[in-house]
mmCIF file of N, CA and C in Angstrom:
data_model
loop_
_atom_site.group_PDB
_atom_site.id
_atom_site.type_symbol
_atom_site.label_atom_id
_atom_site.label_comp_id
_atom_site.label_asym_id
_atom_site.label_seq_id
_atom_site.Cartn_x
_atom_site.Cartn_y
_atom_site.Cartn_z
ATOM 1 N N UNK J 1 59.116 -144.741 -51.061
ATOM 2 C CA UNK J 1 58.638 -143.725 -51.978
ATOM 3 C C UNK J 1 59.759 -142.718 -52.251
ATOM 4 N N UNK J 2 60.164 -142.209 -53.625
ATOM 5 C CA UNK J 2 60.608 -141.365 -53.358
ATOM 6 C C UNK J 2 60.918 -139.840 -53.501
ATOM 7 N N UNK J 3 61.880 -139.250 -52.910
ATOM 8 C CA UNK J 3 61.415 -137.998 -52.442
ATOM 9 C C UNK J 3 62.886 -137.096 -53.370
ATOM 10 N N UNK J 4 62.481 -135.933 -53.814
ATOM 11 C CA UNK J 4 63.823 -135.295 -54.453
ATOM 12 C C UNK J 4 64.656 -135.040 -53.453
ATOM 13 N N UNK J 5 65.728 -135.078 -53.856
ATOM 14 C CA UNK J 5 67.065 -134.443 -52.980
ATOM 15 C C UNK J 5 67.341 -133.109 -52.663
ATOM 16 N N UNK J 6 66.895 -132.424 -53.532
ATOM 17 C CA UNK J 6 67.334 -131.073 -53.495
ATOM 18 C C UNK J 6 66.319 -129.947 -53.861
ATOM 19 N N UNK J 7 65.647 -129.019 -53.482
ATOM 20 C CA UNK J 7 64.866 -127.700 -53.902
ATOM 21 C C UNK J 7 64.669 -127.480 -54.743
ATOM 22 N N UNK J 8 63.969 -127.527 -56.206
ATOM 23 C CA UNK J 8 63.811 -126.893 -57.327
ATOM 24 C C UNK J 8 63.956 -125.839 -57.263
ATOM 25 N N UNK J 9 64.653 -124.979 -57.910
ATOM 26 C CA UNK J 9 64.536 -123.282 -57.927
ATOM 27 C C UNK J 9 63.389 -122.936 -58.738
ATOM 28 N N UNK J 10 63.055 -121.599 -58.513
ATOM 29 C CA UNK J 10 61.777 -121.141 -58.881
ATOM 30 C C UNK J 10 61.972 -121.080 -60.772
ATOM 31 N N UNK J 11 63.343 -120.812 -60.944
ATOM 32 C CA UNK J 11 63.693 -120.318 -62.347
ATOM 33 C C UNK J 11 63.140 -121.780 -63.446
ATOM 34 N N UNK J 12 63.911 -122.820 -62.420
ATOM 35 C CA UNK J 12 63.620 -124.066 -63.129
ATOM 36 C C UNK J 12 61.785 -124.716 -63.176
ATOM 37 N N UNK J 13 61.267 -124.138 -62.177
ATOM 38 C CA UNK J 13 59.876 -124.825 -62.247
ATOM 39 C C UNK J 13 59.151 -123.661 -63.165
ATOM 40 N N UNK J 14 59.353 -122.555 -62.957
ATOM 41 C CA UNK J 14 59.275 -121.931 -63.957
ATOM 42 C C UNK J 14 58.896 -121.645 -65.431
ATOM 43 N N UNK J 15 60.326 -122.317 -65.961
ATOM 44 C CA UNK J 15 60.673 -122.249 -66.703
ATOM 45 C C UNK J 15 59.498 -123.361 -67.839
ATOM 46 N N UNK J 16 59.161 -124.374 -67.017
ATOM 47 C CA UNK J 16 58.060 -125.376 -68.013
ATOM 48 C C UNK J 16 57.275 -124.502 -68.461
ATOM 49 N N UNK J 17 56.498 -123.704 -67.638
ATOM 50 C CA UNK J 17 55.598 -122.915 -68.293
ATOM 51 C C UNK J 17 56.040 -121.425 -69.195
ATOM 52 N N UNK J 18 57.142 -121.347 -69.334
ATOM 53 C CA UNK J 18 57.442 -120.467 -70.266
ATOM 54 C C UNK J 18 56.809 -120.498 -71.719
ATOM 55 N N UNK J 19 56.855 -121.573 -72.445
ATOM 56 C CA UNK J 19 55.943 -121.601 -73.708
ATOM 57 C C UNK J 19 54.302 -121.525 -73.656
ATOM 58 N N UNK J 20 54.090 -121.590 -72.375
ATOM 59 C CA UNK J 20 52.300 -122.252 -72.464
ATOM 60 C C UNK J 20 51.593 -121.017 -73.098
ATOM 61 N N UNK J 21 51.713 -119.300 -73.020
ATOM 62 C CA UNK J 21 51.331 -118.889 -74.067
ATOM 63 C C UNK J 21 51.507 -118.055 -75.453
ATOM 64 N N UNK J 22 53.038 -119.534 -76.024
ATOM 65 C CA UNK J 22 52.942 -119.102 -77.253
ATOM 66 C C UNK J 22 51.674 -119.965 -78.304
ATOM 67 N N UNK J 23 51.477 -119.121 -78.855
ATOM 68 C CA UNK J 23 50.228 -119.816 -80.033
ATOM 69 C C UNK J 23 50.892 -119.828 -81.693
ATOM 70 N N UNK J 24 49.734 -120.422 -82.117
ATOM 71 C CA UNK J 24 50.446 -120.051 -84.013
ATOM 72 C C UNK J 24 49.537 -118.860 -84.491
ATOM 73 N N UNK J 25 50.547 -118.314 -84.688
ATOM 74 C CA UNK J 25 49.587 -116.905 -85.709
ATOM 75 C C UNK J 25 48.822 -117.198 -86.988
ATOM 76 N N UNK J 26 47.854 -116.936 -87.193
ATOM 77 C CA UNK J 26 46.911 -116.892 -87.925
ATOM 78 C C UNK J 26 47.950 -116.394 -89.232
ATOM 79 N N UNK J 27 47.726 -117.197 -90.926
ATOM 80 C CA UNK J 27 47.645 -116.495 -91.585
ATOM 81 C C UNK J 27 46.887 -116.120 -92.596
ATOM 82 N N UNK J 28 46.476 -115.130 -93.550
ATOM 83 C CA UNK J 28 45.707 -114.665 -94.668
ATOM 84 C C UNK J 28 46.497 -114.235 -95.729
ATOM 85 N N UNK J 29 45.776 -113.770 -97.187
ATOM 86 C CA UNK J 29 46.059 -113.887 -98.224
ATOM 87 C C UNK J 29 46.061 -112.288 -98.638
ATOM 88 N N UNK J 30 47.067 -111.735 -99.629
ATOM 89 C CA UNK J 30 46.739 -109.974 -99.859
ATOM 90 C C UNK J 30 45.723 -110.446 -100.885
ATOM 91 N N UNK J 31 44.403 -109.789 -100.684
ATOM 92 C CA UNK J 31 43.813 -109.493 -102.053
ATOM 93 C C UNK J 31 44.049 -108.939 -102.893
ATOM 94 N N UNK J 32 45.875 -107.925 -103.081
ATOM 95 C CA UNK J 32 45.908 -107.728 -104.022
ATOM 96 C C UNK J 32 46.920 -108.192 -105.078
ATOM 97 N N UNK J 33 47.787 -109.224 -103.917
ATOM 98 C CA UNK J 33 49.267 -109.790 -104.623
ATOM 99 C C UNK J 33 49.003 -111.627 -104.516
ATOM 100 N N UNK J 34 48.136 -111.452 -103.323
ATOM 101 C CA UNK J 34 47.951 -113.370 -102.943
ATOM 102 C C UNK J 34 49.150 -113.659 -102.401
ATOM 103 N N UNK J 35 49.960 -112.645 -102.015
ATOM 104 C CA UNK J 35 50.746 -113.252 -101.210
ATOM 105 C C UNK J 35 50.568 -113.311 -99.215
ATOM 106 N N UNK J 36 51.468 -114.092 -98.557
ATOM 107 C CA UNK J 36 51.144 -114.414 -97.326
ATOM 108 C C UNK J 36 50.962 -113.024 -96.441
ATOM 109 N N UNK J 37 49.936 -112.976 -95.416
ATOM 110 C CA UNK J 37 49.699 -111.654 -94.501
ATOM 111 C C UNK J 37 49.119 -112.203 -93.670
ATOM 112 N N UNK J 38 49.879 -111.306 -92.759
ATOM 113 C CA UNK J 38 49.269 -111.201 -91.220
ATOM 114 C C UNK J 38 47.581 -110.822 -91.051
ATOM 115 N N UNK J 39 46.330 -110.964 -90.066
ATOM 116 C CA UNK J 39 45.718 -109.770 -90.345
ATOM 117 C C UNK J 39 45.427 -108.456 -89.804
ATOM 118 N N UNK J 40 45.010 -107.964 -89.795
ATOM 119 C CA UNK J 40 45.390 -106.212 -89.644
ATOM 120 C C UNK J 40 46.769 -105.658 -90.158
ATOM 121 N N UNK J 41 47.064 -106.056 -90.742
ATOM 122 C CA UNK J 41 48.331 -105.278 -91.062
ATOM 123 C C UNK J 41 48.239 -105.375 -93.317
ATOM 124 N N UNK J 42 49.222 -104.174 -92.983
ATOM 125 C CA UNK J 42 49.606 -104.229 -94.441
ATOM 126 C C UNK J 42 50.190 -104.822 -95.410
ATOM 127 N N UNK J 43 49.730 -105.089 -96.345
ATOM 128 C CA UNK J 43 51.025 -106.080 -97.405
ATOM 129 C C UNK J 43 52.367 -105.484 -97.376
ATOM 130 N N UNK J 44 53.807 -106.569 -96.893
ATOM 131 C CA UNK J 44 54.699 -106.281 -96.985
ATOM 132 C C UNK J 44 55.492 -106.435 -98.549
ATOM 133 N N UNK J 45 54.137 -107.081 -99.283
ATOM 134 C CA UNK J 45 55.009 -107.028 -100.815
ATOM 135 C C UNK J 45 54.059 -106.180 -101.631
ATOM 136 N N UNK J 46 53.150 -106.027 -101.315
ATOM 137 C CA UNK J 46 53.134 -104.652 -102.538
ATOM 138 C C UNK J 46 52.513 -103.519 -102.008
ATOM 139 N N UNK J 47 52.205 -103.331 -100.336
ATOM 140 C CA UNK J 47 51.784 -102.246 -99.214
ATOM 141 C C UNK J 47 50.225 -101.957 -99.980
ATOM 142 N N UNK J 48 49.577 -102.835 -99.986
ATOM 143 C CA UNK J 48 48.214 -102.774 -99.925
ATOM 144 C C UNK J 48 47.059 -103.026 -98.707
ATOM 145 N N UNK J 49 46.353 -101.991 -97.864
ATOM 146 C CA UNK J 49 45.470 -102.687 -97.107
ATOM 147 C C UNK J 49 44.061 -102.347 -97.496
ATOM 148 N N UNK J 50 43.084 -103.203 -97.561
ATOM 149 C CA UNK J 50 41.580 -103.026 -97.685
ATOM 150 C C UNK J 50 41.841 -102.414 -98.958
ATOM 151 N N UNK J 51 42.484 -102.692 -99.972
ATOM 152 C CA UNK J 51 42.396 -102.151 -101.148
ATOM 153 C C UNK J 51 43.004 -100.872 -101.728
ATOM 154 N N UNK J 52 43.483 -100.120 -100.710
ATOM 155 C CA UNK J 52 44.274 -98.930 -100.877
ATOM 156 C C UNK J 52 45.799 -99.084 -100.753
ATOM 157 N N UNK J 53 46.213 -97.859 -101.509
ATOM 158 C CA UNK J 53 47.941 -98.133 -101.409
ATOM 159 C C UNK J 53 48.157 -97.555 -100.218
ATOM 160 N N UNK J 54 49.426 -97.940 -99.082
ATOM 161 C CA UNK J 54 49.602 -96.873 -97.726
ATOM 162 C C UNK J 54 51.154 -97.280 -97.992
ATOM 163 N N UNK J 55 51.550 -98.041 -98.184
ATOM 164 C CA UNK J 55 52.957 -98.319 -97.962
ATOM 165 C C UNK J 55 53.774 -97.668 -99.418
ATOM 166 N N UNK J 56 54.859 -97.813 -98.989
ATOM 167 C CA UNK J 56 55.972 -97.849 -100.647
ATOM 168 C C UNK J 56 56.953 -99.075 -100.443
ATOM 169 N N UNK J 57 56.883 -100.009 -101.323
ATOM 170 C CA UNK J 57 57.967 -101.754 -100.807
ATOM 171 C C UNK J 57 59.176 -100.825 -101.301
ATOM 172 N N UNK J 58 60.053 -102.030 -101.042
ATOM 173 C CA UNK J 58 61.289 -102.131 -101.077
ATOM 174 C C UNK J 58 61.714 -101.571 -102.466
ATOM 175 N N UNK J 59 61.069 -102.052 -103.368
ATOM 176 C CA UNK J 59 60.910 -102.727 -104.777
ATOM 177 C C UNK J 59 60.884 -100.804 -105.092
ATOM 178 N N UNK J 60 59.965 -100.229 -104.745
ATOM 179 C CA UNK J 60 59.737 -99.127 -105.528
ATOM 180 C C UNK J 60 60.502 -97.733 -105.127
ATOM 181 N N UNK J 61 60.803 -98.250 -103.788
ATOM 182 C CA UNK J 61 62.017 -97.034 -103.264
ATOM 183 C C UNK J 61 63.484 -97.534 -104.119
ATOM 184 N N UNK J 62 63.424 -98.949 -104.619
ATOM 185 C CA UNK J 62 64.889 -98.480 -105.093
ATOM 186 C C UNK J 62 64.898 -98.178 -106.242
ATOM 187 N N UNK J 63 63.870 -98.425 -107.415
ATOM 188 C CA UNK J 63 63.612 -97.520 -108.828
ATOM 189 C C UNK J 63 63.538 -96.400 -107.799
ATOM 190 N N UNK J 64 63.331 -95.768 -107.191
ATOM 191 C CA UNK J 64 62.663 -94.243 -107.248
ATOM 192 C C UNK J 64 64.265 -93.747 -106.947
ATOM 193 N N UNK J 65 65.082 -94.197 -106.055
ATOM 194 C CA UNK J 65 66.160 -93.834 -105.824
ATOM 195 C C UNK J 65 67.450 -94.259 -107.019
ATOM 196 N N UNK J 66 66.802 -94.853 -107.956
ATOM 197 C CA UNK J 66 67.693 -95.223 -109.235
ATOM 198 C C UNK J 66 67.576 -93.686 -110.294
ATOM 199 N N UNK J 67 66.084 -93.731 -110.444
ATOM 200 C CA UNK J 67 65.867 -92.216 -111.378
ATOM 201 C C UNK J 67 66.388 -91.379 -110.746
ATOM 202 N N UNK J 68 66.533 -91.341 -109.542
ATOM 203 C CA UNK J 68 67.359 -89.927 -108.886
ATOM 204 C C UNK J 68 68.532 -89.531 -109.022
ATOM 205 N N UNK J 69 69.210 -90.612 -109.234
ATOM 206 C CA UNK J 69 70.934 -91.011 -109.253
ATOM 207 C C UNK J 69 71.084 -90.830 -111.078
ATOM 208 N N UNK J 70 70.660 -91.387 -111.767
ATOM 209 C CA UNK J 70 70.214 -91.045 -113.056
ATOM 210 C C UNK J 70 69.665 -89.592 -113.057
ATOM 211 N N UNK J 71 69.312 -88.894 -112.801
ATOM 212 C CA UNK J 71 69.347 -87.288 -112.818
ATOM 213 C C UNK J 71 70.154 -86.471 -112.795
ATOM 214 N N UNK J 72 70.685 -87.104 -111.253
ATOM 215 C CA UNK J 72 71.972 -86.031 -110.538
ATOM 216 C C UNK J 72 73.066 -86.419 -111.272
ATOM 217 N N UNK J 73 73.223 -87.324 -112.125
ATOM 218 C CA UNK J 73 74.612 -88.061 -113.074
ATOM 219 C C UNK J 73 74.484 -86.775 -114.095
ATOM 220 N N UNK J 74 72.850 -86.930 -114.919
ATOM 221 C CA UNK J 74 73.052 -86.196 -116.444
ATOM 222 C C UNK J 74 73.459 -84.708 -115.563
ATOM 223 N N UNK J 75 72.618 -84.011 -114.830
ATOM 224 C CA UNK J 75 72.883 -83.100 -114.588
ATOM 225 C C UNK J 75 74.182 -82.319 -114.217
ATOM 226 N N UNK J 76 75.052 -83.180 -113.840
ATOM 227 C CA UNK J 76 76.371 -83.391 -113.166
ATOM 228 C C UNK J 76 77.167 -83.464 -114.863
ATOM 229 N N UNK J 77 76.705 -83.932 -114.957
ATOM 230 C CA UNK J 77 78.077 -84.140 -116.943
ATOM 231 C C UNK J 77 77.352 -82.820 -117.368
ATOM 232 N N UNK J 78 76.419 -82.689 -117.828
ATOM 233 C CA UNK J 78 75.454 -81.331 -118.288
ATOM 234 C C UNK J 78 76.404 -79.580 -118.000
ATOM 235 N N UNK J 79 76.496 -80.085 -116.119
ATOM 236 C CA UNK J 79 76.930 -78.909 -115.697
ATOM 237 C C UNK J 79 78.911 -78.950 -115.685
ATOM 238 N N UNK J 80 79.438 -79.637 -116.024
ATOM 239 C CA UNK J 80 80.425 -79.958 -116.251
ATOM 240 C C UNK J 80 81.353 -79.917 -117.760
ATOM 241 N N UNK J 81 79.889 -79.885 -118.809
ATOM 242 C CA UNK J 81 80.843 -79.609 -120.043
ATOM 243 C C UNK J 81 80.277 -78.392 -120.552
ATOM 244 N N UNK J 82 79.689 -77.371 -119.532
ATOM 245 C CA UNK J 82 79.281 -76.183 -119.901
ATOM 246 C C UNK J 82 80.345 -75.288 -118.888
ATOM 247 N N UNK J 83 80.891 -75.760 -118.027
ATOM 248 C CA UNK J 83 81.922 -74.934 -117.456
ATOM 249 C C UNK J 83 83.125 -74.575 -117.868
ATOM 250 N N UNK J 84 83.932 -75.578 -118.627
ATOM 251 C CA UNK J 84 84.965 -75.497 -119.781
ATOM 252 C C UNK J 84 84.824 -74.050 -120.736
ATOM 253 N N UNK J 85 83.557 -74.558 -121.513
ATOM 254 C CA UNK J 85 83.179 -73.594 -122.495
ATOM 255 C C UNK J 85 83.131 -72.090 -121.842
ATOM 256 N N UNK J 86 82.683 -72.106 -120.852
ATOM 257 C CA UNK J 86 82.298 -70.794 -120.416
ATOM 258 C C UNK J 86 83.625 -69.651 -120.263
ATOM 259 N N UNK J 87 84.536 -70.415 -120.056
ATOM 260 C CA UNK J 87 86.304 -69.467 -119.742
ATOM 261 C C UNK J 87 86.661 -68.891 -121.040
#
């Protein structure tokens, strides 16, 4: 019969059961984009939960940070060809 040679370490016997509790995550649908979601959590593409807005995406912080830059530009030439004149 036979018999191992050598001690398993604890790391190695271990180690089989390291996956036993991963699972597959559940997924669901946004009711308001149809795109893929976790549940309990918020839409990561258009930050909708249970029908309300809570988030701001990606998408709308960088228009919002585009009109800003577009502001501080006109305002910036604005305040720049009124300083000339003023001497």
């Amino acid at each position: 019969m036979p018999v191992p040679k050598r001690k398993r370490s604890r790391a190695r016997r271990d180690s089989r059961h390291a996956n036993k509790g991963v699972q597959v995550k559940s997924f669901g649908k946004c009711k308001n984009c149809q795109a893929a979601q976790l549940p309990h959590q918020a839409c990561k593409e258009c930050g909708y939960y249970n029908g309300a807005k809570v988030l701001t995406t990606k998408v709308e912080r960088a228009v919002k940070r585009g009109e800003a830059r577009k502001a501080s530009q006109t305002r910036q030439a604005s305040s720049a060809q009124q300083e000339p004149s003023s001497e």
